[in-house]
Coordinates of C-alpha atoms in Angstrom, one line a residue:
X1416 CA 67.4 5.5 -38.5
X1417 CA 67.3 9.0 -39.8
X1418 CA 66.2 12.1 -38.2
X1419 CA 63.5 12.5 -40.1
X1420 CA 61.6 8.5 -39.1
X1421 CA 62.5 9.7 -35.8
X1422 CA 60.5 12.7 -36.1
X1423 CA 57.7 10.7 -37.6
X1424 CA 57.8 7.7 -35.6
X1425 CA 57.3 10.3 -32.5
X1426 CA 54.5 12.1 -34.5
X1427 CA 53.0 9.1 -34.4
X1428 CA 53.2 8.4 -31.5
X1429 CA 51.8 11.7 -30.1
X1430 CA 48.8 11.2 -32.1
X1431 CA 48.0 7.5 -31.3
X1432 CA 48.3 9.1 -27.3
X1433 CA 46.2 11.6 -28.3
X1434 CA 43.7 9.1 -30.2
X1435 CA 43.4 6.7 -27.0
X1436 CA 43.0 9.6 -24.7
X1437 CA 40.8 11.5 -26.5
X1438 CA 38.3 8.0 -26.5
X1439 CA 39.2 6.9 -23.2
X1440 CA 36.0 5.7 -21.1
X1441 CA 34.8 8.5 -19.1
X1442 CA 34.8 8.1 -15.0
X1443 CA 32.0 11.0 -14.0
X1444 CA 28.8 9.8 -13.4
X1445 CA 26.0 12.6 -12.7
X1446 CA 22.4 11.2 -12.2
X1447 CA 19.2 12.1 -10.8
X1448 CA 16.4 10.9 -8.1
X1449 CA 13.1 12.5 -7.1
X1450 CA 13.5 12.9 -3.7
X1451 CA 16.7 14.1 -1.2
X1452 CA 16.7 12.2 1.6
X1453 CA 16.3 13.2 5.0
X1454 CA 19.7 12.1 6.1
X1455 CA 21.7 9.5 4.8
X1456 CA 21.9 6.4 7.3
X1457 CA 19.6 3.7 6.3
X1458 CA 19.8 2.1 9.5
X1459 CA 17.6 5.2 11.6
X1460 CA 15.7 6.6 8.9
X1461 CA 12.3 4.8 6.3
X1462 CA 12.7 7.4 3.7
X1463 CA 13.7 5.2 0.3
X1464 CA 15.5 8.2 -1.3
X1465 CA 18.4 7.3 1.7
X1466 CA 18.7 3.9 0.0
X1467 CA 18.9 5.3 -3.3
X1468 CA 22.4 7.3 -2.6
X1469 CA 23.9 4.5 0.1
X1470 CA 22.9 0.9 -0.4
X1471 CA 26.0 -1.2 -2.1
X1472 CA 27.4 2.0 -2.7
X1473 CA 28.5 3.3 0.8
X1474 CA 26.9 1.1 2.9
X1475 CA 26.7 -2.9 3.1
X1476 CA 25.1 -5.8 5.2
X1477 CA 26.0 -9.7 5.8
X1478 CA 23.9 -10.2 2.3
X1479 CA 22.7 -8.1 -0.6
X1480 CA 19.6 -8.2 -2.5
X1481 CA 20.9 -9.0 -6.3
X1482 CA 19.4 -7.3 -9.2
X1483 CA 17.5 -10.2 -9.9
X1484 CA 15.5 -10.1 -6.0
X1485 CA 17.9 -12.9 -5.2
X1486 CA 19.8 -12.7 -1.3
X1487 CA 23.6 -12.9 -2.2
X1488 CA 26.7 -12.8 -0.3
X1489 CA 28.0 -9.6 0.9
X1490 CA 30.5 -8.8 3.9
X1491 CA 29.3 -12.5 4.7
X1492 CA 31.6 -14.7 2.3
X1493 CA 29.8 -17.8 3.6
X1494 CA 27.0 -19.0 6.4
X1495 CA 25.8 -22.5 7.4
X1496 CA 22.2 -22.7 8.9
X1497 CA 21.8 -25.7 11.5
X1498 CA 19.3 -28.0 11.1
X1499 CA 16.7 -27.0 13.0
X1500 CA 16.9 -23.6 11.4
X1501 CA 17.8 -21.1 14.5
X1502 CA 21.3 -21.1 14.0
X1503 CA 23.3 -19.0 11.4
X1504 CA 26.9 -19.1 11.8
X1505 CA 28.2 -16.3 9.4
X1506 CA 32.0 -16.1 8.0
X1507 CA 32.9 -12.3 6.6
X1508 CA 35.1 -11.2 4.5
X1509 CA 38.9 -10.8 5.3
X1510 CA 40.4 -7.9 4.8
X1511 CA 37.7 -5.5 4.9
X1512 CA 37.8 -2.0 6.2
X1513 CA 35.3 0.8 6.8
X1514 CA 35.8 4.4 4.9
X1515 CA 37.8 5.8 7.9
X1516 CA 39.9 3.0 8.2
X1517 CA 38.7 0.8 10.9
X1518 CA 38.7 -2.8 10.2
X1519 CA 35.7 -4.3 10.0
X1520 CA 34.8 -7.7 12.6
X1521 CA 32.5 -9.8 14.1
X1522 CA 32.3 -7.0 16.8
X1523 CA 30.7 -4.7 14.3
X1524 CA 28.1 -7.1 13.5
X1525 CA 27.0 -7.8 16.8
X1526 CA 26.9 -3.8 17.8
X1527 CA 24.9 -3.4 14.0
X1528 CA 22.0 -6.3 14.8
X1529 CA 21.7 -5.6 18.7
X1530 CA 21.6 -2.0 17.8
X1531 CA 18.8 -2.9 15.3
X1532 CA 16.8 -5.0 17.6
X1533 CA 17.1 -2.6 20.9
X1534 CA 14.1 -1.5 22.9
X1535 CA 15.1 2.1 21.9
X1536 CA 15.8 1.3 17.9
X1537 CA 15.0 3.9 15.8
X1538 CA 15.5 1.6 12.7
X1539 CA 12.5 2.3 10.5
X1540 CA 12.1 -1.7 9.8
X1541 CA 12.7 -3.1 13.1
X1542 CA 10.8 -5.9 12.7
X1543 CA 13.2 -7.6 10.5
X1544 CA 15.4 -8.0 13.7
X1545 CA 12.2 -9.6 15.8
X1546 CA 13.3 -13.2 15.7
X1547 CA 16.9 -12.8 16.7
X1548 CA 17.8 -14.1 20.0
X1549 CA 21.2 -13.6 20.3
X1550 CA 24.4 -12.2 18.4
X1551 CA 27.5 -14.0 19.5
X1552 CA 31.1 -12.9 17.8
X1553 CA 32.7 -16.4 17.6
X1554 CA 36.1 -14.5 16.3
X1555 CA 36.9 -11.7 14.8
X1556 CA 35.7 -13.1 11.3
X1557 CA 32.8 -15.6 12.9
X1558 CA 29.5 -14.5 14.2
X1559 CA 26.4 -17.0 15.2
X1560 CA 23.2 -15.6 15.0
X1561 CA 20.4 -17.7 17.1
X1562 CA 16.8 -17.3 16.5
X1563 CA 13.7 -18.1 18.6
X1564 CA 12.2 -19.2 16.3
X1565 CA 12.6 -20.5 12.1
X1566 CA 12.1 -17.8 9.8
X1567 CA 12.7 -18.4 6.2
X1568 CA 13.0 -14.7 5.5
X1569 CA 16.0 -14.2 7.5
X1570 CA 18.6 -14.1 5.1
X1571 CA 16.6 -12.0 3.0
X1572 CA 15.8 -9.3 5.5
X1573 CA 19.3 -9.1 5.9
X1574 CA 19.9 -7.4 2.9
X1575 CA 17.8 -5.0 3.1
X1576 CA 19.2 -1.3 3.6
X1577 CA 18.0 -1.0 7.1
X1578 CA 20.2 -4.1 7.9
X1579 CA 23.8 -3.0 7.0
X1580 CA 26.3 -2.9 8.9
X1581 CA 27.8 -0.1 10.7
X1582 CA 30.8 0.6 13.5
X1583 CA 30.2 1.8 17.0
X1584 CA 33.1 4.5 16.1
X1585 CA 31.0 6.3 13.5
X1586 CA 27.3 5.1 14.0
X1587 CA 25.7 8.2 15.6
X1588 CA 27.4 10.3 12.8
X1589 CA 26.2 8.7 9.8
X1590 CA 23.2 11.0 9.0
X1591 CA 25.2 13.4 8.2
X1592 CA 29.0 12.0 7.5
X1593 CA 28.2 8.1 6.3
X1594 CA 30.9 5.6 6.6
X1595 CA 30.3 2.2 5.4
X1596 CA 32.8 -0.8 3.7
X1597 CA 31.2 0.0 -0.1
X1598 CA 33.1 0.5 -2.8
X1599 CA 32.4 4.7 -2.6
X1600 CA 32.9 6.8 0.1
X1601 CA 31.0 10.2 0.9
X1602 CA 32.5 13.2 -0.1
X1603 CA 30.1 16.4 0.2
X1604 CA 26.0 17.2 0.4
X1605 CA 25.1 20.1 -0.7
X1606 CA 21.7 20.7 1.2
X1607 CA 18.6 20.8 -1.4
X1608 CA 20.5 20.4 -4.7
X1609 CA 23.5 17.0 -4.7
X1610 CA 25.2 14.7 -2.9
X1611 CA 28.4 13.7 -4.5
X1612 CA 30.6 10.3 -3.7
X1613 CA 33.8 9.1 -5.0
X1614 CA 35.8 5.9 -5.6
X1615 CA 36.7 4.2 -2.5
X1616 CA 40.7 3.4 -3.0
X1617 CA 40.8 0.9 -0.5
X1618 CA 37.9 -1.3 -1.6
X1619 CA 37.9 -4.8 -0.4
X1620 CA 35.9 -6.3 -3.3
X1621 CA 36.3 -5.6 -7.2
X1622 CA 37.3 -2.3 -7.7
X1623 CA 34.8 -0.1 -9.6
X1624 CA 35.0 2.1 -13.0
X1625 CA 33.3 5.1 -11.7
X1626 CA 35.5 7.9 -9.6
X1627 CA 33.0 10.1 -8.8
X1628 CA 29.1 10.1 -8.7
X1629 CA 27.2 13.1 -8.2
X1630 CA 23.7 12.8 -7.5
X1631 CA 20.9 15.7 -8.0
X1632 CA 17.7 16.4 -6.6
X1633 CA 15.2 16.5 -9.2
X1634 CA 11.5 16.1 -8.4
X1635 CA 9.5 18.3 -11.0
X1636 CA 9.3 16.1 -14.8
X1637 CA 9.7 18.9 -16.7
X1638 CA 13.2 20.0 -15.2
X1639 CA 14.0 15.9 -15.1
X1640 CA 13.4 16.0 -18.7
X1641 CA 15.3 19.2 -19.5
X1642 CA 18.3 18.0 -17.6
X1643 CA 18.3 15.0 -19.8
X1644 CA 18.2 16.5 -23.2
X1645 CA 20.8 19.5 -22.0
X1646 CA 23.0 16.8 -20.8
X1647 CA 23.0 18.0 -17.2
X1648 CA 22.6 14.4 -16.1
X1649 CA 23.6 11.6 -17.5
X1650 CA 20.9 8.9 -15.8
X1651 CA 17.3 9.4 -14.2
X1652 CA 17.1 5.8 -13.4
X1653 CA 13.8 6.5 -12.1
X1654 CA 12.1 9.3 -14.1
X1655 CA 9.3 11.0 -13.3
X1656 CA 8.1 11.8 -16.5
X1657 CA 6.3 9.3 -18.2
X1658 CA 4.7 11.8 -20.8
X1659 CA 8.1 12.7 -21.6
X1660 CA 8.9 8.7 -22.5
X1661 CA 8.6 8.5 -26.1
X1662 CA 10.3 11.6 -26.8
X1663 CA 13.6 9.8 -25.5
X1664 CA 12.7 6.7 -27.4
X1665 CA 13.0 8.3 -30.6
X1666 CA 16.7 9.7 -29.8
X1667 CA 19.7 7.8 -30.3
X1668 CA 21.5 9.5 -27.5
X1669 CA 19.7 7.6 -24.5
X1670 CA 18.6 4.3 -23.6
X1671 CA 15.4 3.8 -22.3
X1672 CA 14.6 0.8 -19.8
X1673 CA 11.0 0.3 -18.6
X1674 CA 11.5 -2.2 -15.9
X1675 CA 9.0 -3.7 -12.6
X1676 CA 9.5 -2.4 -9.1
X1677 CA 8.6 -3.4 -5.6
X1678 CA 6.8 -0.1 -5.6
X1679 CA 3.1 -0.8 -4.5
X1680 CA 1.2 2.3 -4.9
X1681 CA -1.4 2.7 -2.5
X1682 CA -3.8 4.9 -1.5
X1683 CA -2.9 4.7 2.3
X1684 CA -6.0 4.7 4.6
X1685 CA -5.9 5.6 8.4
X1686 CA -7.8 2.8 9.6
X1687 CA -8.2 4.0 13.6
X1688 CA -9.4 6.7 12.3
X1689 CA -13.4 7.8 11.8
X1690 CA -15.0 6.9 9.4
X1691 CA -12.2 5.0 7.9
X1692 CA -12.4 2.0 10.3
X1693 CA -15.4 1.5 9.0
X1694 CA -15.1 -1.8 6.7
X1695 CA -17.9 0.0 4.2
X1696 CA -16.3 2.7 3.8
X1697 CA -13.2 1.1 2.8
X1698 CA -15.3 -0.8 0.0
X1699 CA -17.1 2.0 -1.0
X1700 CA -13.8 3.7 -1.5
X1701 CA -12.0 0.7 -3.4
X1702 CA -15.3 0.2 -5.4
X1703 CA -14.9 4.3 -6.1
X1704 CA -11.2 3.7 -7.6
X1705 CA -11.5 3.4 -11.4
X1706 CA -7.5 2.0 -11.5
X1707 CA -6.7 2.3 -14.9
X1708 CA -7.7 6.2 -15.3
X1709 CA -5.2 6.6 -12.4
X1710 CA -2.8 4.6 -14.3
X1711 CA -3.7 6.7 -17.4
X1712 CA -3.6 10.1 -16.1
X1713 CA -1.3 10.0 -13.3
X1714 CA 1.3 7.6 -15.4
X1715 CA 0.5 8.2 -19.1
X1716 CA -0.1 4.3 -19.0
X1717 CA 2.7 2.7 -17.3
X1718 CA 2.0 0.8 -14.3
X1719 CA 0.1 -2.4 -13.3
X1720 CA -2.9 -2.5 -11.3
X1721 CA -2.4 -4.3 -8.5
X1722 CA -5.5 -5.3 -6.2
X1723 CA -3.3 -6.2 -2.8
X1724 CA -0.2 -5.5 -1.6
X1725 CA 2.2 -7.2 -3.8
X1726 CA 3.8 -7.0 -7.0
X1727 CA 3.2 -8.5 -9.9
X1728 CA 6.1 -10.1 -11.1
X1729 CA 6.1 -12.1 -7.8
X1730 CA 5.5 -15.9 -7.8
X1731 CA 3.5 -15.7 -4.7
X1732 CA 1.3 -12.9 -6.4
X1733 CA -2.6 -13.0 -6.6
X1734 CA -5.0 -11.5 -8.9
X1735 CA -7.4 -9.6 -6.6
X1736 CA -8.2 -6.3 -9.0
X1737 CA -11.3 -7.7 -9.2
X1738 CA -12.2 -8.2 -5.5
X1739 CA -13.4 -4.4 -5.8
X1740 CA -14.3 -3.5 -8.8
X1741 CA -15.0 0.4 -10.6
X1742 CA -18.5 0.9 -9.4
X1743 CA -19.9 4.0 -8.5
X1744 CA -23.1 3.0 -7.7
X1745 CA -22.0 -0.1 -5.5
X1746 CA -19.7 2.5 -3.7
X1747 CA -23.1 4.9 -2.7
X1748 CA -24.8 2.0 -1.6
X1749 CA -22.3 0.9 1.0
X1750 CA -21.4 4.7 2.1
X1751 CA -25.4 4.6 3.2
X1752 CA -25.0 1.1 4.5
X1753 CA -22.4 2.9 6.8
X1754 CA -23.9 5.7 7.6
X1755 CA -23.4 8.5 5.0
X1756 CA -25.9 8.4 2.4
X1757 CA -24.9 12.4 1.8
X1758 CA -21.2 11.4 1.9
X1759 CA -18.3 12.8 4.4
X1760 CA -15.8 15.7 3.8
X1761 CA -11.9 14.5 4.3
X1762 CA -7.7 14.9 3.7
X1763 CA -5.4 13.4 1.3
X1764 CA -2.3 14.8 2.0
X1765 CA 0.6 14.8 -1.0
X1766 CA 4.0 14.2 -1.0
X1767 CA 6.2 15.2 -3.7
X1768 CA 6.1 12.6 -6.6
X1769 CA 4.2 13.5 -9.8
X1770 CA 2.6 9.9 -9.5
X1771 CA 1.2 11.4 -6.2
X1772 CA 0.2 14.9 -7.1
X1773 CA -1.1 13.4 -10.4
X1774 CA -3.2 10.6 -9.0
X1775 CA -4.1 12.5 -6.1
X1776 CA -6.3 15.2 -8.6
X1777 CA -8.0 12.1 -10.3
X1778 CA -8.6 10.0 -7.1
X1779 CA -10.3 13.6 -5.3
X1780 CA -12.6 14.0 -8.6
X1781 CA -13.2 9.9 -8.4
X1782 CA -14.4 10.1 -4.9
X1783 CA -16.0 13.1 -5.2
X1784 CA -18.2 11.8 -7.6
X1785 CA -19.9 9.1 -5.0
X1786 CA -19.8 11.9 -2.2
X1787 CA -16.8 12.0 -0.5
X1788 CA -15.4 15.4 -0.7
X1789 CA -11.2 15.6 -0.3
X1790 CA -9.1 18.3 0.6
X1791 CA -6.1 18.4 -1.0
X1792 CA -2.9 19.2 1.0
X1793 CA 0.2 18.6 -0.6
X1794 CA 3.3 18.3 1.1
X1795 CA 7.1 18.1 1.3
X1796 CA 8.8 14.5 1.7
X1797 CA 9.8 15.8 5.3
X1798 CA 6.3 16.5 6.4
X1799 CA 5.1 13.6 4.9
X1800 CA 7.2 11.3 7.1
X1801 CA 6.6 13.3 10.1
X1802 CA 2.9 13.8 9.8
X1803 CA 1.9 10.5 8.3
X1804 CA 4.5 8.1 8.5
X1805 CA 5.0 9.0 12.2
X1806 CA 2.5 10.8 13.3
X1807 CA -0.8 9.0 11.9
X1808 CA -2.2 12.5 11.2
X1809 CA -4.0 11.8 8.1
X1810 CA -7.2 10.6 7.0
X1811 CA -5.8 9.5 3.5
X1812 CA -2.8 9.9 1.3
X1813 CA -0.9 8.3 -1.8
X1814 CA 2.5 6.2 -2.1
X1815 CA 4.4 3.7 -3.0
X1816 CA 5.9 1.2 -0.5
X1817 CA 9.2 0.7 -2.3
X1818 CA 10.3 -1.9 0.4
X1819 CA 11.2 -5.7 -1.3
X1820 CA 8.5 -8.3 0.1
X1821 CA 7.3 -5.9 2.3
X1822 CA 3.4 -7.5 3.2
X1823 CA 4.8 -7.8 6.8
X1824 CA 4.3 -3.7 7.2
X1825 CA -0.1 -4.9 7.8
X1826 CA 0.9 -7.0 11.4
X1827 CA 2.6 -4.1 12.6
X1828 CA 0.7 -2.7 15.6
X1829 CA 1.7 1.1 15.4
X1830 CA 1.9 1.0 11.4
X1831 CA 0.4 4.0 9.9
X1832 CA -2.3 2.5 8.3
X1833 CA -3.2 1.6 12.0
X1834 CA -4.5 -1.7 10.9
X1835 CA -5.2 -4.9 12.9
X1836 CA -6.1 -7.7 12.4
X1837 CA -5.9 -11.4 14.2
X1838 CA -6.3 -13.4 11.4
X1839 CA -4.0 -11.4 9.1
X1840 CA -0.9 -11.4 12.0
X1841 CA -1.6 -15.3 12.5
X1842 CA -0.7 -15.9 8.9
X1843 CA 2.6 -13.7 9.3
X1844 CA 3.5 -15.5 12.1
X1845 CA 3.2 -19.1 10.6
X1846 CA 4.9 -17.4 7.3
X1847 CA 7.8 -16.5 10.1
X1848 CA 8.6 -20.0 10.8
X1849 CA 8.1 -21.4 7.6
X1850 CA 11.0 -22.0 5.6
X1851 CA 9.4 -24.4 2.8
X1852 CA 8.8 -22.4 -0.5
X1853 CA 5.5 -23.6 -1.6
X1854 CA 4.5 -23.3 2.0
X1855 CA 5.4 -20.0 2.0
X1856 CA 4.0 -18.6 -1.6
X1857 CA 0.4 -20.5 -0.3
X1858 CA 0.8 -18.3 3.4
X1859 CA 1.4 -15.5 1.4
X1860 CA -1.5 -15.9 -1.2
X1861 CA -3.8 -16.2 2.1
X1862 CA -2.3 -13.1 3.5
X1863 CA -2.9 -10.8 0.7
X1864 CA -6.5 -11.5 0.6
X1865 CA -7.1 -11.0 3.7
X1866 CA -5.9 -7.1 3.4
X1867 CA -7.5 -7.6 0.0
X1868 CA -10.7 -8.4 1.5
X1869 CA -10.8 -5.9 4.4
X1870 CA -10.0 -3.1 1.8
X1871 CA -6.6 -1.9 4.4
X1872 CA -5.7 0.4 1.6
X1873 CA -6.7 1.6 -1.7
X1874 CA -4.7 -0.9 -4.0
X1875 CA -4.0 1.3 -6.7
X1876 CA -1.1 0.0 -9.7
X1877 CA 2.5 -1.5 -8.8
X1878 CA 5.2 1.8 -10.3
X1879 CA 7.2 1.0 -13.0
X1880 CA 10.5 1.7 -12.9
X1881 CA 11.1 4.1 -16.2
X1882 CA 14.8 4.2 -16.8
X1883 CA 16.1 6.8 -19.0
X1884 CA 20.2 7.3 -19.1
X1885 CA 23.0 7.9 -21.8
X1886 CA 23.3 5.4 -24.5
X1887 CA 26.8 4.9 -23.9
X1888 CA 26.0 4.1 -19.9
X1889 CA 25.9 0.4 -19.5
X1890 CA 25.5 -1.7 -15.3
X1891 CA 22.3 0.3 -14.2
X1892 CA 19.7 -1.9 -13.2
X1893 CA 16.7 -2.6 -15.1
X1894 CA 14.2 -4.0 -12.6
X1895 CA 14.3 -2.6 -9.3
X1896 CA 14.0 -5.6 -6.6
X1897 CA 13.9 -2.9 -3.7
X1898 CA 14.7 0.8 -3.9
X1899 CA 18.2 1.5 -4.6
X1900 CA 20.9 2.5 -7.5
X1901 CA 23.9 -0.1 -7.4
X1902 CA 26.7 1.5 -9.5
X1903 CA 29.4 -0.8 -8.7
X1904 CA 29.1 -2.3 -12.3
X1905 CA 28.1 0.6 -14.1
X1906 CA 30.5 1.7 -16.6
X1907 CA 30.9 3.8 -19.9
X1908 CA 31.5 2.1 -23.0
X1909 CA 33.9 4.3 -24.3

């Protein structure tokens, strides 16, 4: 071989290194969500936006909740249910550590689920835990769960965010420093603007493509969709723009995915409070609700009205948009029958989201039109948690219940729609220890006509999940089964 092919062959070389570096897959991820989360542990906190950073990502539970709505295996490899349906004895995985390097065992999960279920729980969905008895660590990779009663739910519920598991060394820290088993570990938050995560080295499962994730803070639609187009971010998986929609569709550079949600948009009602625990004033105020022109002009036309509390794509779902009706007149004639022929003056308090401020303008000139004069007072996602969510100080307000399933929220006795009702919590409970699917989908179609009927809430249109990310970005999920962004299959294609 002569100098000269030597020199060439290396040339060659050089470049084809060059070539396959130079179109090597990216491992940067930078998307965006509406809302920054209070803190970041799922397990003491109701805000979704905590979900959106944590679930599967940094955090995991005994089961997951698949893409699909399905419960799937998680740090549980396995479980066997006895026959009487109280028992669950749950085999995890082997080998699996948390972020600072404790290994994860059947101690952990008995400390996570008693934790949950504790008089002095602050879990935001502690109502999933209700029907455990007792938590019992067989061995260190074994752990029976008894119930006092069926509940055909229960393996669902457990793969909810609030249900993850967690170790007693790190548990009160995790608002601030998370440590889960997930396939990413926390790295920094940057208070009002990103919180960034990276690969987790020491994964037990499949290892993931991305290194590092950074996630930004973007609530306004016009900077979501000037972030997009200047390449800022590379995914809004949930974007808040829906004007902005079919300027992406038209450009080769993105993707755009409009998938369903478990986001039931509501107007939320304070029930225990005057006049609103008035059943006629609840009907006048459905029958004041002309859905579609909130869908319109809040949503630019995507969404789905809903008439109940539950999503569309369900196979339990009802069709009650038609229980109440657009009818102005009909909504006079029962705010009379109740007391206020000359109408009432009230609140609707704001949180962030466009779909809130949005609807919230057309719903005030809706209501205002059969007398019922609204205040508007927007506010920020903190205050809205602490005054409404907590503090029931609020005569009405707009969101979207992003919880999977989530009907159970009416039979809770200090909910904030402050709603009660016998009937309604009698049908829970039989749901509770039913475990037979029809059975349940027929429980279920009773229950959401009752809260139909009684008008809880203004039913308003399920929210669509608008995903808008880089053409080349491929995993992200296209329905949203409960509030969260998966990434450990998301990958660039090149």
């Amino acid at each position: 071989m002569t100098a000269k092919t030597t020199t060439l062959l290396a040339g060659a070389a050089l470049a084809l290194a060059l070539t396959t570096s130079a179109f090597a897959a990216r491992t940067d991820l930078t998307l965006a969500i509406q809302l920054e989360p209070p803190h970041l542990d799922p397990t003491a906190g109701a805000a979704g936006a905590i979900d959106d950073i944590v679930y599967q990502n940094i955090f995991q539970g005994l089961t997951r909740i698949g893409p699909d709505g399905a419960a799937l295996p998680s740090l549980a490899e396995s479980w066997t249910v006895s026959d009487d349906g109280l028992t669950y004895t749950f085999t995890l995985q082997d080998g699996v550590t948390f972020h600072d390097g404790t290994a994860l065992d059947a101690g952990d999960v008995v400390f996570t689920l008693d934790r949950a279920r504790a008089d002095d729980s602050t879990n935001a969905q502690k109502a999933l835990f209700s029907a455990i008895d007792s938590v019992e660590a067989v061995d260190d990779l074994t752990v029976k769960v008894t119930l006092s009663q069926p509940q055909g739910s229960f393996l669902y519920n457990l793969g909810w965010g609030d249900a993850v598991i967690v170790a007693p060394e790190s548990a009160k820290t995790n608002k601030e420093k998370p440590v889960g088993t997930g396939p990413f570990k926390f790295e920094t938050w940057a208070q009002g603007s990103s919180a960034t995560l990276v690969k987790n080295p020491d994964y037990w499962g499949e290892a993931v493509a991305l290194d590092k994730v950074t996630y930004r803070f973007i609530s306004d639609p016009a900077a979501a969709t000037a972030a997009l187009l200047a390449g800022d971010i590379q995914a809004f998986p949930s974007f808040p723009a829906p004007e902005a929609v079919v300027q992406f569709e038209g450009d080769p550079r993105f993707a755009v995915v409009i998938g369903s949600t478990e986001g039931e948009t509501v107007l939320s009602t304070n029930n225990g409070k005057e006049p609103f625990d008035k059943l006629e004033v609840r009907q006048a105020i459905a029958h004041a609700l002309d859905r579609q022109a909130i869908i319109d002009g809040a949503m630019f036309g995507f969404g789905t009205p809903i008439g109940t509390h539950f999503a569309p794509h369900n196979p339990a779902y009802v069709e009650l948009v038609e229980t109440y009706r657009y009818n102005p007149e009909k909504s006079k004639e029962l705010l009379a029958a109740a007391g206020y022929p000359d109408g009432f003056k009230a609140t609707l308090k704001l949180p962030p989201p466009a779909y809130a401020r949005r609807g919230g303008e057309i719903i005030a000139a809706q209501l205002r039109d059969v007398g019922i004069d609204l205040e508007i007072i927007p506010v920020e996602w903190a205050q809205w948690l602490d005054q409404v969510f907590k503090g029931k100080d609020y005569d009405l307000s707009i969101v979207s219940h992003t919880e999977p399933n989530d009907i159970g929220i009416y039979a809770r006795d200090d909910y904030y729609f402050d709603y009660h009702s016998d009937a309604f919590n009698a049908v829970m409970a039989e749901l509770d220890a039913t475990s037979d699917e029809d059975a349940r989908y027929a429980l279920l179609r009773k229950a959401q006509e009752i809260i139909a009927n009684d008008a809880v809430n203004g039913f308003l249109f399920e929210l669509p999940k608008i995903g808008i990310w880089d053409a080349k970005l491929e995993g992200l999920w296209h329905n949203a089964p409960l509030q969260a962004n998966d990434l450990s299959a998301v990958h660039w294609t090149e």
